mmCIF file of C-alpha atoms in Angstrom:
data_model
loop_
_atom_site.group_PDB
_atom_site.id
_atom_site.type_symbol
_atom_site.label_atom_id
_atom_site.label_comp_id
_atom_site.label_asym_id
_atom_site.label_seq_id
_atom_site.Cartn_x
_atom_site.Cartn_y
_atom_site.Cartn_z
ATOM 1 C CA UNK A 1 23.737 -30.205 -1.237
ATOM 2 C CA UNK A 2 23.370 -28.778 -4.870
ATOM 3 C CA UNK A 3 22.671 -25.221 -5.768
ATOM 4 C CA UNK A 4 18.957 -25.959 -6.218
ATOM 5 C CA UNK A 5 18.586 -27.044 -2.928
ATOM 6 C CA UNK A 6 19.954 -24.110 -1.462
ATOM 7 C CA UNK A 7 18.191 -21.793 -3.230
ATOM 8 C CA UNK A 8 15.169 -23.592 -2.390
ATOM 9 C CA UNK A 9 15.299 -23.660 1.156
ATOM 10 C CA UNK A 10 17.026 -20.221 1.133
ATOM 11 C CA UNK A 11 13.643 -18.786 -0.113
ATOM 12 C CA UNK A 12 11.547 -20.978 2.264
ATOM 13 C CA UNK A 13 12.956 -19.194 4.966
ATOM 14 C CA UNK A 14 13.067 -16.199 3.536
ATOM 15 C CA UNK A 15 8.772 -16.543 3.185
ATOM 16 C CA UNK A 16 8.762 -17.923 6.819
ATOM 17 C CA UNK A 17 10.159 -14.465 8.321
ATOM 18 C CA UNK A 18 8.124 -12.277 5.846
ATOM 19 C CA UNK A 19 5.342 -14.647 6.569
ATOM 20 C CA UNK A 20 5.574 -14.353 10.705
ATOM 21 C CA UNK A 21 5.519 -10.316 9.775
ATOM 22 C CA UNK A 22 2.054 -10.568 7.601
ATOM 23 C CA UNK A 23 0.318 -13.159 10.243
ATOM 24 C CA UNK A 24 0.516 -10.846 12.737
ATOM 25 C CA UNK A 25 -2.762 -9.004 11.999
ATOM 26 C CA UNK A 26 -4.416 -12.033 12.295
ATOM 27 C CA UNK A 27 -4.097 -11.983 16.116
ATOM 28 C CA UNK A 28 -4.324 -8.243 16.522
ATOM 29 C CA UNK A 29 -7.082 -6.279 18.526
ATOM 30 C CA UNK A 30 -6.790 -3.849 15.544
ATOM 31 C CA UNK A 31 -8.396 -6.076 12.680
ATOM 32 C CA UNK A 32 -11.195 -6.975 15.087
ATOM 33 C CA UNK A 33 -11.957 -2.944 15.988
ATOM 34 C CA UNK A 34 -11.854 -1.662 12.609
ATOM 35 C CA UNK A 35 -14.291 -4.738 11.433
ATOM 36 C CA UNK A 36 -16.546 -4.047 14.155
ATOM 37 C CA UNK A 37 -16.554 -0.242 13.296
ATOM 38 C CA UNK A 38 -18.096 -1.482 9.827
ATOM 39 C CA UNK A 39 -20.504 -3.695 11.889
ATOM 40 C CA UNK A 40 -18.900 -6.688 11.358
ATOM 41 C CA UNK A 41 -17.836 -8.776 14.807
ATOM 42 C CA UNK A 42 -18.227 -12.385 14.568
ATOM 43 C CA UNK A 43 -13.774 -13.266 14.604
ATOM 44 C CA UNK A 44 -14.525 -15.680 12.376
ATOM 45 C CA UNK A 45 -16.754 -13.162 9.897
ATOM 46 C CA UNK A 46 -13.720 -10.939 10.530
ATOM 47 C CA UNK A 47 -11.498 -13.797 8.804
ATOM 48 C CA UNK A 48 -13.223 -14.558 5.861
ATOM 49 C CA UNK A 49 -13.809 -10.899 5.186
ATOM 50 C CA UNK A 50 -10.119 -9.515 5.266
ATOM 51 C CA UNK A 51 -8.708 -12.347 3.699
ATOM 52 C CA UNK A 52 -11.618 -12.858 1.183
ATOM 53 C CA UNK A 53 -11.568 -9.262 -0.098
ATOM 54 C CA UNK A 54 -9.686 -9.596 -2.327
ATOM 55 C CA UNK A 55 -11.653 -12.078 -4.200
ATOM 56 C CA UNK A 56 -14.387 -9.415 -4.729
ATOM 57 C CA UNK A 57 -17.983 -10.764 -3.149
ATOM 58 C CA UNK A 58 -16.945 -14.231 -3.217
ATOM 59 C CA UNK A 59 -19.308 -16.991 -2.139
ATOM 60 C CA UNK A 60 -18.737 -20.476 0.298
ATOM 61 C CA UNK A 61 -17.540 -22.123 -2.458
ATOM 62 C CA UNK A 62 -15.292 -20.014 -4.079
ATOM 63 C CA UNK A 63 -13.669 -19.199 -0.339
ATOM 64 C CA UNK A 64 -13.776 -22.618 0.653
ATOM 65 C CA UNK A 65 -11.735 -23.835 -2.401
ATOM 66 C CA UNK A 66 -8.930 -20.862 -1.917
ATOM 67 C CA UNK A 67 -8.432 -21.618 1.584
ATOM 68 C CA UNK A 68 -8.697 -25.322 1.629
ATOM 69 C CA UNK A 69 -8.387 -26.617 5.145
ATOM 70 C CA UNK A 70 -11.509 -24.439 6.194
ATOM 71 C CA UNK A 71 -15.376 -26.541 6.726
ATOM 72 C CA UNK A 72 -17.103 -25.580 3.884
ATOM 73 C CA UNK A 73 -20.243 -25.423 6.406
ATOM 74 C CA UNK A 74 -18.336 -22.642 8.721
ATOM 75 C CA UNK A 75 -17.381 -21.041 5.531
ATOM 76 C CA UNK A 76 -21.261 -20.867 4.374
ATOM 77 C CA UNK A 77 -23.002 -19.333 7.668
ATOM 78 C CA UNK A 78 -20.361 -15.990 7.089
ATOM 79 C CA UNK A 79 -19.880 -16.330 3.181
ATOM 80 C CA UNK A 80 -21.627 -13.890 1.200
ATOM 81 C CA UNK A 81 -23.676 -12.919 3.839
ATOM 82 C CA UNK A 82 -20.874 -10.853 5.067
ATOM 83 C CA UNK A 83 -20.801 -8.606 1.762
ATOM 84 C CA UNK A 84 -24.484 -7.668 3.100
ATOM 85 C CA UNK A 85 -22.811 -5.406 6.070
ATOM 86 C CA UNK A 86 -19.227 -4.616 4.189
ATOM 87 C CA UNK A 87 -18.288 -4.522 0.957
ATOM 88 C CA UNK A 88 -14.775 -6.010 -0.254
ATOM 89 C CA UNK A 89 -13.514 -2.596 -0.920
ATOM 90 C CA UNK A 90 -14.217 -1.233 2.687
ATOM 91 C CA UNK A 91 -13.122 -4.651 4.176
ATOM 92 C CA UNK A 92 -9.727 -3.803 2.246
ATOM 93 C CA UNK A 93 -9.073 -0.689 3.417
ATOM 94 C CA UNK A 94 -10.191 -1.848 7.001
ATOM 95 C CA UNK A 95 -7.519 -4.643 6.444
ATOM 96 C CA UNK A 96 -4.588 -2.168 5.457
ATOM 97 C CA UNK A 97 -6.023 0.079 8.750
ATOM 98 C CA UNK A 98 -5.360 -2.534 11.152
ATOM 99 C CA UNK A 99 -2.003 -3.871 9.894
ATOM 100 C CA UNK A 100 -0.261 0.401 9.892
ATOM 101 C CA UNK A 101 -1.879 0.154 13.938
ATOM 102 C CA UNK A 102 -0.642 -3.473 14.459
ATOM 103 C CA UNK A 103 3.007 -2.357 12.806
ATOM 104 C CA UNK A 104 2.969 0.662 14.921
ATOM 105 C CA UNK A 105 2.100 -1.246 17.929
ATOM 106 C CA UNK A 106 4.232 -4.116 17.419
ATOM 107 C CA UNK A 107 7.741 -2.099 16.033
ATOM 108 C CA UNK A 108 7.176 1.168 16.724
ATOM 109 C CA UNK A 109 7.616 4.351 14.633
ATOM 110 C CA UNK A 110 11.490 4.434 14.918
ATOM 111 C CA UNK A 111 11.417 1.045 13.368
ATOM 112 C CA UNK A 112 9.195 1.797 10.687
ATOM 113 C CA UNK A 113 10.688 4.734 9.565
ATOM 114 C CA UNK A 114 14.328 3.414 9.331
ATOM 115 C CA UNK A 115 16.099 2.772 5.942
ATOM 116 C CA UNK A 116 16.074 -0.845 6.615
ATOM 117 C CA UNK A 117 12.356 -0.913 6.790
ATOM 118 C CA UNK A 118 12.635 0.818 3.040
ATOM 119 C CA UNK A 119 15.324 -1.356 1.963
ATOM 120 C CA UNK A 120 13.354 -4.596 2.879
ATOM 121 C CA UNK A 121 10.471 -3.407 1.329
ATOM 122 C CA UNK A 122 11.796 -2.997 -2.197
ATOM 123 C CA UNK A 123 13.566 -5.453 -1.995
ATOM 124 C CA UNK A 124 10.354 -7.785 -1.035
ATOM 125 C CA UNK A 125 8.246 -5.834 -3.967
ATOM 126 C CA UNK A 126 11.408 -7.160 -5.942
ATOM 127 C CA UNK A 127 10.946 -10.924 -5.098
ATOM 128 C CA UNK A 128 7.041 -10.564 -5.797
ATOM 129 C CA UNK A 129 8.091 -9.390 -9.731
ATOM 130 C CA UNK A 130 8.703 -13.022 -9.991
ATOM 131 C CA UNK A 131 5.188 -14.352 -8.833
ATOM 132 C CA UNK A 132 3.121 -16.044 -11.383
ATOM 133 C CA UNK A 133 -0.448 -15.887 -11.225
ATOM 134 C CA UNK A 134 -1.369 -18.887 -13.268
ATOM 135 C CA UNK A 135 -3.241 -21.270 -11.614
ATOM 136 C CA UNK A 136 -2.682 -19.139 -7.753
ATOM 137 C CA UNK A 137 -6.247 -17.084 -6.867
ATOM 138 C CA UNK A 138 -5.549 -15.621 -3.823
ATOM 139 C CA UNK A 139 -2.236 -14.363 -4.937
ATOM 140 C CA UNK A 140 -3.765 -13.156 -8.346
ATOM 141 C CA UNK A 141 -6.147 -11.622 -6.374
ATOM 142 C CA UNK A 142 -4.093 -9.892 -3.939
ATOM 143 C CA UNK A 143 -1.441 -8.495 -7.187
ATOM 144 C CA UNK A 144 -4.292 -6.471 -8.181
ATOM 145 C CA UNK A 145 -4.902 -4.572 -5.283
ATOM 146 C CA UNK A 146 -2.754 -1.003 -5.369
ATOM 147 C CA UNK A 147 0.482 -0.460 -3.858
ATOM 148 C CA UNK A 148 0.743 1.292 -0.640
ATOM 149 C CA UNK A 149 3.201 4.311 0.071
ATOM 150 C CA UNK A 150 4.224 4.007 3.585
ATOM 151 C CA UNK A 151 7.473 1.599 3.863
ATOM 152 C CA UNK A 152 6.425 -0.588 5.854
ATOM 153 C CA UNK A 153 2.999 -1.131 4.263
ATOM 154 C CA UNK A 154 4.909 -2.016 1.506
ATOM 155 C CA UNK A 155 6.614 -4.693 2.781
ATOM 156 C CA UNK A 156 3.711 -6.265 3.958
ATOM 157 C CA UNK A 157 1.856 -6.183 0.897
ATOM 158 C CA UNK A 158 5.040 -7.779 -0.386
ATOM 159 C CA UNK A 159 5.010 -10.377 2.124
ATOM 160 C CA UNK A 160 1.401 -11.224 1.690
ATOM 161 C CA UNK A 161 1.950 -11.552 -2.074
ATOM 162 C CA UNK A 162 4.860 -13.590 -1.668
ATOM 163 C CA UNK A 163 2.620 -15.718 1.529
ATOM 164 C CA UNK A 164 -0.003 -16.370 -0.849
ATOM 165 C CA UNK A 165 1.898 -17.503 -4.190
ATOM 166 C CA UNK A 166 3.273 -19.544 -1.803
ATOM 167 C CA UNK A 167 0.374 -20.657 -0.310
ATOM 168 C CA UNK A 168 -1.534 -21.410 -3.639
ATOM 169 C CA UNK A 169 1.395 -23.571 -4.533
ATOM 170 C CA UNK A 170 1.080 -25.013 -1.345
ATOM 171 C CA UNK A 171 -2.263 -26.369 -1.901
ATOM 172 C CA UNK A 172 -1.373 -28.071 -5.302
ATOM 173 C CA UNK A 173 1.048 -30.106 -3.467
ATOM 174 C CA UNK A 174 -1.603 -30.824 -0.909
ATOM 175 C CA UNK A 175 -4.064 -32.083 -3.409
ATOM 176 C CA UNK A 176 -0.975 -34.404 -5.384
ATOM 177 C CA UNK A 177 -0.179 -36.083 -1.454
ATOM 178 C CA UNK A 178 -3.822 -36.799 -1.418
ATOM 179 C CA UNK A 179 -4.737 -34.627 1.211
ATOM 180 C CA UNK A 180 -8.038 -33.099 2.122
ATOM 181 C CA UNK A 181 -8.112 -30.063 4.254
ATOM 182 C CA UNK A 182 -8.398 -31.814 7.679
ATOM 183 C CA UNK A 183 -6.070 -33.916 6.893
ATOM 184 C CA UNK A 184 -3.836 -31.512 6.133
ATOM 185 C CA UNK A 185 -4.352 -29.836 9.398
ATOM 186 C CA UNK A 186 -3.628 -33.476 11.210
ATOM 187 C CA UNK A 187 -0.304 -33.723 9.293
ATOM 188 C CA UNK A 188 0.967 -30.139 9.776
ATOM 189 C CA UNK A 189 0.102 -30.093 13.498
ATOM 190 C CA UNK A 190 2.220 -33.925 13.965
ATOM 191 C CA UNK A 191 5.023 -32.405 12.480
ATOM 192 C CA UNK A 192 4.937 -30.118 15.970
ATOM 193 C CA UNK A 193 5.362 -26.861 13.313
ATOM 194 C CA UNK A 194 1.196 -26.333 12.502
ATOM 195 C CA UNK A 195 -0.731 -24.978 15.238
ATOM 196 C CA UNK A 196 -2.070 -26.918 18.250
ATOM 197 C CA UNK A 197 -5.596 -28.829 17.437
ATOM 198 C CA UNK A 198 -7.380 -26.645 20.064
ATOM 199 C CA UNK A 199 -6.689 -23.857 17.498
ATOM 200 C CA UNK A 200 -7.430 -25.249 14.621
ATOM 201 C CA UNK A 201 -11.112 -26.755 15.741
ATOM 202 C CA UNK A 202 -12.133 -22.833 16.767
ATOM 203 C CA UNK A 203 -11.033 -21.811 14.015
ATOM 204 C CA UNK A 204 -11.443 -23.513 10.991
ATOM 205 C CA UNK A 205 -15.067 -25.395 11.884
ATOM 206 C CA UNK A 206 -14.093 -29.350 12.103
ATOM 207 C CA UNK A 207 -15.553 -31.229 15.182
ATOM 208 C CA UNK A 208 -13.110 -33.443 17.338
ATOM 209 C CA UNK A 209 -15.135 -35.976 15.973
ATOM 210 C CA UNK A 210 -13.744 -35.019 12.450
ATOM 211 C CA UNK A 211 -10.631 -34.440 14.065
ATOM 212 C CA UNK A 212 -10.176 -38.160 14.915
ATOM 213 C CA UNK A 213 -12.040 -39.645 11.670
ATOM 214 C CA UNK A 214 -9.329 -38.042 10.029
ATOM 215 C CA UNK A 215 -6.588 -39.673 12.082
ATOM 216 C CA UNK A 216 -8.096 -42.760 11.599
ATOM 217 C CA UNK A 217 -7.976 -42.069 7.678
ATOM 218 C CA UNK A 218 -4.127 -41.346 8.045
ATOM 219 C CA UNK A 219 -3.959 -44.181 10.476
ATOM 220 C CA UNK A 220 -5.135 -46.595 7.853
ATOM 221 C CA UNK A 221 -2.588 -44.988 5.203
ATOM 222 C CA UNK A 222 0.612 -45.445 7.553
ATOM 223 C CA UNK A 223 0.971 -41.608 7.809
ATOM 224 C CA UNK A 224 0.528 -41.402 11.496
ATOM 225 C CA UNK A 225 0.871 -44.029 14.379
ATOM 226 C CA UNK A 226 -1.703 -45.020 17.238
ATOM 227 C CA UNK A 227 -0.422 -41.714 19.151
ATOM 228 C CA UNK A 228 -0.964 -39.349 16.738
ATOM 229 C CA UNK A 229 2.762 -39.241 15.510
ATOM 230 C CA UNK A 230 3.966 -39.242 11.747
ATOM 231 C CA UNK A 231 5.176 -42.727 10.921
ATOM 232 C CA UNK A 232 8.599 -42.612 8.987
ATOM 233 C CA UNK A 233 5.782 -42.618 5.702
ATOM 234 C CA UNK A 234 4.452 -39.433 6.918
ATOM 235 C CA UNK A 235 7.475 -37.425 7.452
ATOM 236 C CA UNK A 236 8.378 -38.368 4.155
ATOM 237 C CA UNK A 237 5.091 -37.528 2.628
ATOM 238 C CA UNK A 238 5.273 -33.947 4.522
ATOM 239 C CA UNK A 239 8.770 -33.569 3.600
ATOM 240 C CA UNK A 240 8.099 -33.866 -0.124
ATOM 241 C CA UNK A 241 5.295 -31.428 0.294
ATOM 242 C CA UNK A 242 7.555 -28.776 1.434
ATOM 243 C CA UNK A 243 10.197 -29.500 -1.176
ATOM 244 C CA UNK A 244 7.451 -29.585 -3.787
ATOM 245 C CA UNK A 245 6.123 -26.424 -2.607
ATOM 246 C CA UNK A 246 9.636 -25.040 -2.711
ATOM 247 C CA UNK A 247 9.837 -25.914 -6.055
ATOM 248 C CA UNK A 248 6.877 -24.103 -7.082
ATOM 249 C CA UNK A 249 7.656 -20.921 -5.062
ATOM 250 C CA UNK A 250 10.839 -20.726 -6.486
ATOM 251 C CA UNK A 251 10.463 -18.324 -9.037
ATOM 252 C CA UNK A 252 9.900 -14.918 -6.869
ATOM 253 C CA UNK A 253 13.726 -15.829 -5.061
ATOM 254 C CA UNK A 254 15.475 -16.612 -7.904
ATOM 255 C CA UNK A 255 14.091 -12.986 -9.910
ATOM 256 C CA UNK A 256 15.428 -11.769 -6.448
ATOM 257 C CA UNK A 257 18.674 -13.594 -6.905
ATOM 258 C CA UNK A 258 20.922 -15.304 -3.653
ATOM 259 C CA UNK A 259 22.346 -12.377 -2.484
ATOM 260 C CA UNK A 260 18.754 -10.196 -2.148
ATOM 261 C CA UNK A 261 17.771 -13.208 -0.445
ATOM 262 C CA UNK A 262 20.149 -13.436 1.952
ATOM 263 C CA UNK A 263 19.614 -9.612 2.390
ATOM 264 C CA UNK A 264 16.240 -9.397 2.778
ATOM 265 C CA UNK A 265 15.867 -12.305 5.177
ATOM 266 C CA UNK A 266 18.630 -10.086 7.489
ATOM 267 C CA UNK A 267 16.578 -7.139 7.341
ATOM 268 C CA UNK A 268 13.253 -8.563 8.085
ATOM 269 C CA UNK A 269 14.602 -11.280 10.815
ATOM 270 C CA UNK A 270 15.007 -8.187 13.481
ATOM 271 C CA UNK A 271 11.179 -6.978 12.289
ATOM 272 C CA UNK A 272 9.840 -10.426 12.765
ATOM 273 C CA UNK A 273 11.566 -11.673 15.947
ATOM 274 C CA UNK A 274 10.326 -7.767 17.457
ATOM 275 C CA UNK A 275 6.806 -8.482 16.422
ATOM 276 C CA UNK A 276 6.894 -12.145 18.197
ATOM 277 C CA UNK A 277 8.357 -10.465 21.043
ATOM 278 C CA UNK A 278 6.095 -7.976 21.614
ATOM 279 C CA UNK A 279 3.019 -10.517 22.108
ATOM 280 C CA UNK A 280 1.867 -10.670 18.460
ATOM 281 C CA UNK A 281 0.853 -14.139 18.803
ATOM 282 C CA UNK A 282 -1.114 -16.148 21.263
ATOM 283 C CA UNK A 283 1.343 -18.551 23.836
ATOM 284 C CA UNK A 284 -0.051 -21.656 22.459
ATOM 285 C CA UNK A 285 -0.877 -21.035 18.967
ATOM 286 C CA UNK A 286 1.417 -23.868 17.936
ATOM 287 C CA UNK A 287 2.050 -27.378 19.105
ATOM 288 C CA UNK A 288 0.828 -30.933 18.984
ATOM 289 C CA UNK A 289 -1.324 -30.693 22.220
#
């Protein structure tokens, strides 16, 4: 394995566990209640508006584009219309509400007031020096929101900068596999690592009747077999995703360097596996059922 490589897939899981930590608030009671305080209750409405914020008043299209594997016709009955009960600013602050109460929940204060909890934190605010944000919207986006004091706040505005450079990256690669959204979704879930199809059809808007046009579409390109299962093709197609998406996230890990790699993923590893622990995500989020 060369030095590349190990860098590489050193940072990948370095983004997983900082990744696990930002989901969280995704699946929390807490981003729901402080939406709804601000009038604002439909989950999915919830979604677009925490996420979106950052974008400023963004409409379908604009959303649509930056999150890719999202109907553009689920986007368009919450997007703008949302911006008519909250405005990005509040839905920010709302946003940063509910992930202190999820942390708080989830770790509890002893956690988040440790030195580790500072240590990973600058060490993640490190890492994001080395973000780019040519060509990467929601991470551009998210870099020009301010810096938050508490620790632990900090290291999850880290790790959602460093989720969504990655992420932007992500969907490059995406579109160079020839990829749409769904199909996307179909591959990711095959692999057994995306989440389970029930999820993704309440979430992101696709029918199963989508759902299985797009398997046929795979189907016919020797990316999955008659069961649903990547075909040797597919695993390789998904495999050089990742490594391509490595290759463009690699620039935050290597600013970091190996050895603040090695010691952030330690640090945050205990935070993460606490968080998953404590409930933070639903049973069967993930799977191929």
């Amino acid at each position: 394995m060369t030095t590349a490589a190990m860098d590489t897939r050193a940072g990948r899981r370095c983004h997983n566990t900082l990744n696990s930590l930002h989901s969280t608030h995704y699946f929390s009671p807490d981003t729901g209640r402080e939406l709804a305080a601000l009038g604002v209750t439909d989950p999915r409405a919830v979604n677009f508006a925490v996420r979106a914020a950052a974008l400023g008043a963004a409409g379908a299209g604009a959303v649509t584009a930056a999150f890719y594997n999202y109907k553009y016709e689920l986007v368009a009955r919450h997007v703008p219309a949302v911006w008519e009960t909250v405005t990005p600013e509040q839905a920010v602050a709302a946003r940063m509400r509910a992930v202190d109460a999820t942390l708080r929940r989830l770790l509890g204060e002893e956690v988040l007031a440790s030195a580790e909890m500072a240590e990973a934190a600058g060490l993640a605010l490190r890492a994001a020096e080395g973000c780019s944000r040519s060509g990467r919207p929601l991470y551009a986006a998210h870099a020009d929101l301010p810096l938050p004091e508490a620790p632990h706040l900090r290291l999850w505005h880290a790790a959602t900068l460093l989720r969504e450079h990655r992420g932007d990256g992500h969907l490059a690669a995406l579109l160079a596999a020839d990829l749409d959204g769904l199909e996307a979704l179909v591959t990711h879930t095959a692999t057994g690592r995306g989440m389970a199809p029930k999820w993704v059809l309440s979430t992101r808007g696709w029918t199963q009747e989508e759902w299985d046009a797009a398997r046929d579409r795979l189907r016919g390109r020797g990316l999955i077999d008659d069961a649903g299962e990547l075909t040797g093709r597919g695993t390789e197609l998904r495999d050089g995703i990742e490594r391509e998406t490595d290759r463009l996230d690699a620039g935050p890990y290597a600013h970091l360097g190996a050895g603040g790699v090695a010691r952030l993923t330690e640090l945050a590893t205990p935070f993460a596996r606490a968080a998953l622990g404590a409930g933070a995500y639903p049973a069967d989020l993930f799977g191929k059922g």
